[in-house]
Short mmCIF file of C-alpha atoms in Angstrom, two decimals:
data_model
loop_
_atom_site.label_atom_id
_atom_site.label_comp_id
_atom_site.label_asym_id
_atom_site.label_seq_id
_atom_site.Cartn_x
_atom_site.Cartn_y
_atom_site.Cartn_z
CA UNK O 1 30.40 89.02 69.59
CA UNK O 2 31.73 88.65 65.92
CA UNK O 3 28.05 86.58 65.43
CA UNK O 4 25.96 89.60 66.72
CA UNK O 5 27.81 92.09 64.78
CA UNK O 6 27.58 90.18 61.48
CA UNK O 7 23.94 89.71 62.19
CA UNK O 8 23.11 93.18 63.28
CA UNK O 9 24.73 95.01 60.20
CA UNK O 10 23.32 92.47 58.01
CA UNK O 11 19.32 93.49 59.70
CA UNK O 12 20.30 96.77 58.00
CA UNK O 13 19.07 98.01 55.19
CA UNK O 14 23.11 98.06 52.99
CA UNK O 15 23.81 96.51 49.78
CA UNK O 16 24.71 92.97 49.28
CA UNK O 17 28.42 94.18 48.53
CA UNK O 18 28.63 96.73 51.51
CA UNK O 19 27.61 93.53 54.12
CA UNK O 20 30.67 91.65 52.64
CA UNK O 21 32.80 93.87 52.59
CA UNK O 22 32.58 94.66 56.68
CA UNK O 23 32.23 91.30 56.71
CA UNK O 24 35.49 90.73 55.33
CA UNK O 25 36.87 93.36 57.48
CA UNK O 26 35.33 91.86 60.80
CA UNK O 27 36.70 88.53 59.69
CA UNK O 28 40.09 89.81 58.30
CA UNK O 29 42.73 89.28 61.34
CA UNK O 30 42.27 85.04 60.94
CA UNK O 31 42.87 85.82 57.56
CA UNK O 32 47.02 84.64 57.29
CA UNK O 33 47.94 84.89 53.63
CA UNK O 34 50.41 83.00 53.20
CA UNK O 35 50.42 79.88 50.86
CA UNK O 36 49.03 80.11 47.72
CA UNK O 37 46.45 77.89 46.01
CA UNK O 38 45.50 77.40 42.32
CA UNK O 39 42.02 78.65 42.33
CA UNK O 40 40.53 81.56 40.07
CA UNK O 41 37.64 83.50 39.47
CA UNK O 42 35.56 82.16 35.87
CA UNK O 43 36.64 85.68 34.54
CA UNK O 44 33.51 85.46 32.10
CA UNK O 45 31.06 84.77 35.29
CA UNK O 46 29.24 88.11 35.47
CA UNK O 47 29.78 89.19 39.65
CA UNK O 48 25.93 89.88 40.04
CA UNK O 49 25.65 86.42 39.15
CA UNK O 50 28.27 85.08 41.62
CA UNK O 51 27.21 86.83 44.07
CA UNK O 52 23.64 85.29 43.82
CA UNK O 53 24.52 82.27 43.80
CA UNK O 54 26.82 82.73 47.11
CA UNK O 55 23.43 84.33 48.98
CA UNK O 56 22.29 82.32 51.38
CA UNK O 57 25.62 80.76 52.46
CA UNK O 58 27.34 80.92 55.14
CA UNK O 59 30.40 83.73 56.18
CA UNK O 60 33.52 81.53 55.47
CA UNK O 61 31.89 80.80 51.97
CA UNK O 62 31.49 84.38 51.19
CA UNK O 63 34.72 85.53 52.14
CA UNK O 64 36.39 82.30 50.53
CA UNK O 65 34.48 83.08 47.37
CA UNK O 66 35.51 87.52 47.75
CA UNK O 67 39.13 86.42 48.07
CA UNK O 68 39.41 84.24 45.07
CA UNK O 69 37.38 87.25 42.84
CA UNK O 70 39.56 89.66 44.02
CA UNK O 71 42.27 87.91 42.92
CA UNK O 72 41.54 88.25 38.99
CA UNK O 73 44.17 86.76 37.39
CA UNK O 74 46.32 86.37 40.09
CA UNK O 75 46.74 83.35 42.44
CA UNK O 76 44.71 83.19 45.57
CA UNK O 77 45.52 82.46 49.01
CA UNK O 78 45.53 79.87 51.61
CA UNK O 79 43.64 80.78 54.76
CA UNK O 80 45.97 78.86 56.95
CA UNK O 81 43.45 79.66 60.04
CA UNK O 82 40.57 77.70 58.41
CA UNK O 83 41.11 74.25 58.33
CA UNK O 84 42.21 72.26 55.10
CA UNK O 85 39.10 69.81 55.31
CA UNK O 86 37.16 72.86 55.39
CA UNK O 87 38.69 74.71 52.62
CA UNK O 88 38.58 72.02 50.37
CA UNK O 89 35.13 71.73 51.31
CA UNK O 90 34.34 75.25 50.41
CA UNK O 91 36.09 75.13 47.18
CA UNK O 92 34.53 72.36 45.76
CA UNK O 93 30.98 74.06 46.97
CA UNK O 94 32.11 76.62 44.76
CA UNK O 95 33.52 74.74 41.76
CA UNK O 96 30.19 72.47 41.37
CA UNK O 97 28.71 76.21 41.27
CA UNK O 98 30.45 76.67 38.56
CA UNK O 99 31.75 79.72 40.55
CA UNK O 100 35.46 78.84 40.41
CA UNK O 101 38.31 76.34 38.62
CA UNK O 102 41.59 75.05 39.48
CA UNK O 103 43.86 75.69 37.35
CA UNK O 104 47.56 75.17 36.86
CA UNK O 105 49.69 77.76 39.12
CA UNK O 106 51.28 79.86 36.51
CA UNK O 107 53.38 83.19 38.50
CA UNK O 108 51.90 86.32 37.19
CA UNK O 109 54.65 88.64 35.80
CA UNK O 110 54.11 90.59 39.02
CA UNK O 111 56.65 87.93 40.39
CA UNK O 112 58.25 86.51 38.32
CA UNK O 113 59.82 90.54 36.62
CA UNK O 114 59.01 89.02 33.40
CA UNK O 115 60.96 88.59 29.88
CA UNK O 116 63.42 90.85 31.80
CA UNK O 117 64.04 88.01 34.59
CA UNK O 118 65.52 84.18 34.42
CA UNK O 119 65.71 82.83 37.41
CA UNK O 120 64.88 85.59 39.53
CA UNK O 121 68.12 87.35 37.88
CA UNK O 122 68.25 90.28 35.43
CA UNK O 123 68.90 89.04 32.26
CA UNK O 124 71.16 92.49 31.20
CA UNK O 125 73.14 90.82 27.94
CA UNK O 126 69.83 89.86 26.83
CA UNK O 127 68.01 93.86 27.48
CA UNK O 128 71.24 95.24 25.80
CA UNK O 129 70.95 93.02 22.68
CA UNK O 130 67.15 94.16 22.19
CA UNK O 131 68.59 97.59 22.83
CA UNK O 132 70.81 97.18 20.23
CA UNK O 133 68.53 95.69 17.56
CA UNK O 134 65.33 97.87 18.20
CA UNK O 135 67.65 100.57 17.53
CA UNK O 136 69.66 99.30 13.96
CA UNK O 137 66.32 98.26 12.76
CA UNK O 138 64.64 102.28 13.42
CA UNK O 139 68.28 103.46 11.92
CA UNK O 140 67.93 101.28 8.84
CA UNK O 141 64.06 102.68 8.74
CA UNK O 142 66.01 106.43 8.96
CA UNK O 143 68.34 105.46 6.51
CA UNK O 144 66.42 104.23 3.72
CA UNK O 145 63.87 107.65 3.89
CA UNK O 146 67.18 109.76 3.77
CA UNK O 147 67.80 107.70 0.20
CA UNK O 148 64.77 108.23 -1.09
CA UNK O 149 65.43 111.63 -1.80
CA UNK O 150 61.92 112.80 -1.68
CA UNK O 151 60.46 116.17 0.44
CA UNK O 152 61.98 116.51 4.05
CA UNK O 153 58.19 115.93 5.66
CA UNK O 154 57.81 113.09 3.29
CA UNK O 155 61.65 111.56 5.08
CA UNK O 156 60.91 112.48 8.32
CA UNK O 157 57.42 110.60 8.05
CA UNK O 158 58.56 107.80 6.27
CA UNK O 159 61.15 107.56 9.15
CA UNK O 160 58.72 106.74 12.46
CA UNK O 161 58.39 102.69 12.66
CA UNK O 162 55.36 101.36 14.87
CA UNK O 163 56.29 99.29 18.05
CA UNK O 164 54.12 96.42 16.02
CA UNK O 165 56.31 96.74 13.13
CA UNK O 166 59.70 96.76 15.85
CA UNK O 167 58.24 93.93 17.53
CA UNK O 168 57.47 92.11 14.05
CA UNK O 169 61.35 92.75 13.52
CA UNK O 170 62.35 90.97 16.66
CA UNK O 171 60.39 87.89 16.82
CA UNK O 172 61.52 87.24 13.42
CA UNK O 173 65.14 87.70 14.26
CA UNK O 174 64.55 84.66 16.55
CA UNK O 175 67.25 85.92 19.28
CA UNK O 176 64.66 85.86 22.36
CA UNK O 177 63.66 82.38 23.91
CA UNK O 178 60.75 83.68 25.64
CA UNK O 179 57.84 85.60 24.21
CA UNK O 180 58.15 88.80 23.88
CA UNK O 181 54.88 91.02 24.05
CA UNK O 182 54.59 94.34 22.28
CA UNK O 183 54.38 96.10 25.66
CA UNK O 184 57.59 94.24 26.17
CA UNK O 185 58.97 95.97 23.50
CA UNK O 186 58.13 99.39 24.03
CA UNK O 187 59.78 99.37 27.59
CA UNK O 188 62.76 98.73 25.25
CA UNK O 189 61.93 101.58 23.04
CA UNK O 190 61.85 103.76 26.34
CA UNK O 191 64.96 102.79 27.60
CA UNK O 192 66.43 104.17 23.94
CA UNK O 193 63.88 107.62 24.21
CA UNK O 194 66.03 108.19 27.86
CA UNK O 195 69.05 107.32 25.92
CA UNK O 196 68.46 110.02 23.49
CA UNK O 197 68.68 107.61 20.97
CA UNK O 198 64.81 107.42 20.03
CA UNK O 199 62.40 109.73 19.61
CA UNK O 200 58.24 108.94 19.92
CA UNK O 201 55.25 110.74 18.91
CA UNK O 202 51.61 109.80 18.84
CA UNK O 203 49.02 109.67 16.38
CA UNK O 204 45.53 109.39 15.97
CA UNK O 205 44.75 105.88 14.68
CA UNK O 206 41.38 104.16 13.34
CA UNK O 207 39.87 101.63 15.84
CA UNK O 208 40.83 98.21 15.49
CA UNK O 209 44.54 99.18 13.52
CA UNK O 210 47.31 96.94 14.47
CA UNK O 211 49.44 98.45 16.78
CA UNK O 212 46.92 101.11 17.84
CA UNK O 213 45.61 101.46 21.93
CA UNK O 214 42.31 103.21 22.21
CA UNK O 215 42.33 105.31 19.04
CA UNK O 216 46.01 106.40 19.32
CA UNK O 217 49.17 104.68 17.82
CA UNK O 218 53.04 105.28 18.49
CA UNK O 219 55.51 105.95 16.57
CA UNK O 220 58.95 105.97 17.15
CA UNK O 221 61.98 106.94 15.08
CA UNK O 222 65.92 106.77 15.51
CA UNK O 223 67.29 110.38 16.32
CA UNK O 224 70.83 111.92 15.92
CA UNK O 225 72.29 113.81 18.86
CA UNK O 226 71.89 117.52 17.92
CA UNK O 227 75.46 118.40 19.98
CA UNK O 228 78.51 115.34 19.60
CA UNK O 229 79.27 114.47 22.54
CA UNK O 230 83.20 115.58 23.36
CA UNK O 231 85.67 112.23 22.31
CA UNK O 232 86.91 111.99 26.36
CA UNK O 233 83.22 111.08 26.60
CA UNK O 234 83.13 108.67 24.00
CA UNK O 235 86.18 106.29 25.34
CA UNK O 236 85.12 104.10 28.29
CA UNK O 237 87.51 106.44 31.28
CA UNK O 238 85.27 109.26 30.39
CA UNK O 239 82.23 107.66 32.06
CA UNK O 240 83.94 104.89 34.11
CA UNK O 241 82.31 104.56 37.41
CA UNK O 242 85.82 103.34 39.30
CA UNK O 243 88.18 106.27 37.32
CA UNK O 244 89.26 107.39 40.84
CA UNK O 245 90.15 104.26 41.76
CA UNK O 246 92.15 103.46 38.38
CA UNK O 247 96.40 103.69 38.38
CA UNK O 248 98.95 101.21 36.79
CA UNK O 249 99.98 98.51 39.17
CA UNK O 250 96.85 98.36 40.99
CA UNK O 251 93.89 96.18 40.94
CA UNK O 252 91.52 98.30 38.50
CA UNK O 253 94.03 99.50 36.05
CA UNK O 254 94.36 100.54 32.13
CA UNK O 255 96.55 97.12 31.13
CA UNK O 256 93.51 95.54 32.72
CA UNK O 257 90.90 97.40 31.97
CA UNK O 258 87.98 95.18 29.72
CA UNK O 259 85.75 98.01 28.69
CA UNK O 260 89.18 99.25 27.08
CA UNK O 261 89.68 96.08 25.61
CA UNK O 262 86.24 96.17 24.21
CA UNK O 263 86.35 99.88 22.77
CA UNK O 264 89.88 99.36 21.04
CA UNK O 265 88.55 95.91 19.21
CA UNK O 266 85.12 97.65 17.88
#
């Protein structure tokens, strides 16, 4: 039945793309994905020219071939209802096409959470540290217009710092062991805008300036809190989580208490 139905829709006068795709839906439920495999798209094939080169062959090909496309940069998956002799089969069909490579399993941030993540836990010393130093280095950048004693517009322009020239700060600081991107840096920058520690405002930017996405640039800029916040706010009881729960003698208790600790020693 699945033959007939392949074969009538593909009588019909539909797109080369259409067919596959009901193909793929026909053939979908002994589709189990599961275990992943190493295989990619060539991301500088054009797709006209894969799919020529697929015409002709037969379904388990095709849909082989559609699943490892769609999967840009991502790993593929194992079609645990084919079997093995026949995928590798398929796949090296496709690799003397030039169609496809293996290439070394790398988890795409997707999975893995990132910088962020070590070990599939949240690295939160680490985020607070970037936190810290993303927002001395747009204070010193505050700072030093304040002292230059020129025209308020001239400080308050001279005060924005690009998330290039932040993320030029950091790397050379050395304190991250990974790599950190720019777009991981700007998620720090966020974090400090919801903090209402940062402010950000964008600009139109020439194409091709560093820093700049698509003709616009941002800037960001350390930012004063226009009302103090009240000093019961400021010490660590004012925003402790477990205050209810806090008396002398008990488990959570001032003599105990770490964040005090911390906030009498700064």
């Amino acid at each position: 039945m699945l033959y007939s139905l392949c074969a009538t829709y593909f009588l019909m006068d539909t797109p080369p793309t259409r067919k596959l795709g009901a193909q793929r839906k026909m053939l979908y439920p002994a589709i189990d994905m599961l275990h992943m495999l190493t295989y990619n798209c060539y991301s500088e094939k054009d797709v006209n020219e894969g799919e020529g080169k697929v015409k002709g062959s037969d379904n388990q090909v095709k849909l082989v071939y559609q699943i490892i496309e769609d999967a840009g940069n991502k790993d593929t998956f194992h079609l645990s209802n084919l079997p093995l002799t026949e995928i590798n089969k398929i796949l090296k069909n496709l690799e003397s096409k030039k169609l496809i490579k293996a290439v070394k399993s790398v988890p795409d941030r997707s999975v893995t959470g990132g910088a962020w993540y070590s070990d599939q836990d949240f690295e939160s010393e680490f985020v607070e540290v970037l936190n810290q130093q993303c927002f001395k280095f747009l204070q010193s950048k505050a700072e030093a217009a304040r002292d230059s004693k020129q025209s308020p517009m001239v400080q308050r322009n001279s005060s924005f710092a690009t998330s290039h020239e932040v993320w030029k700060y950091i790397c050379a600081l050395g304190i991250s062991k990974v790599d950190l991107s720019m777009e991981d840096i700007e998620t720090i920058l966020n974090t400090l805008i919801f903090d209402g520690k940062v402010e950000m405002t964008i600009i139109a930017a020439k194409e091709g300036t560093v820093g700049s996405v698509d003709g616009e640039m941002k800037l960001y800029r350390g930012v004063n809190p226009i009302i103090q916040p009240t000093g019961l706010v400021k010490t660590p009881c004012g925003l402790c989580p477990v205050f209810d729960d806090c008396h002398e003698g008990g488990e959570i208790s001032p003599s105990n208490c770490v964040y005090m600790a911390e906030w009498l020693d700064f």
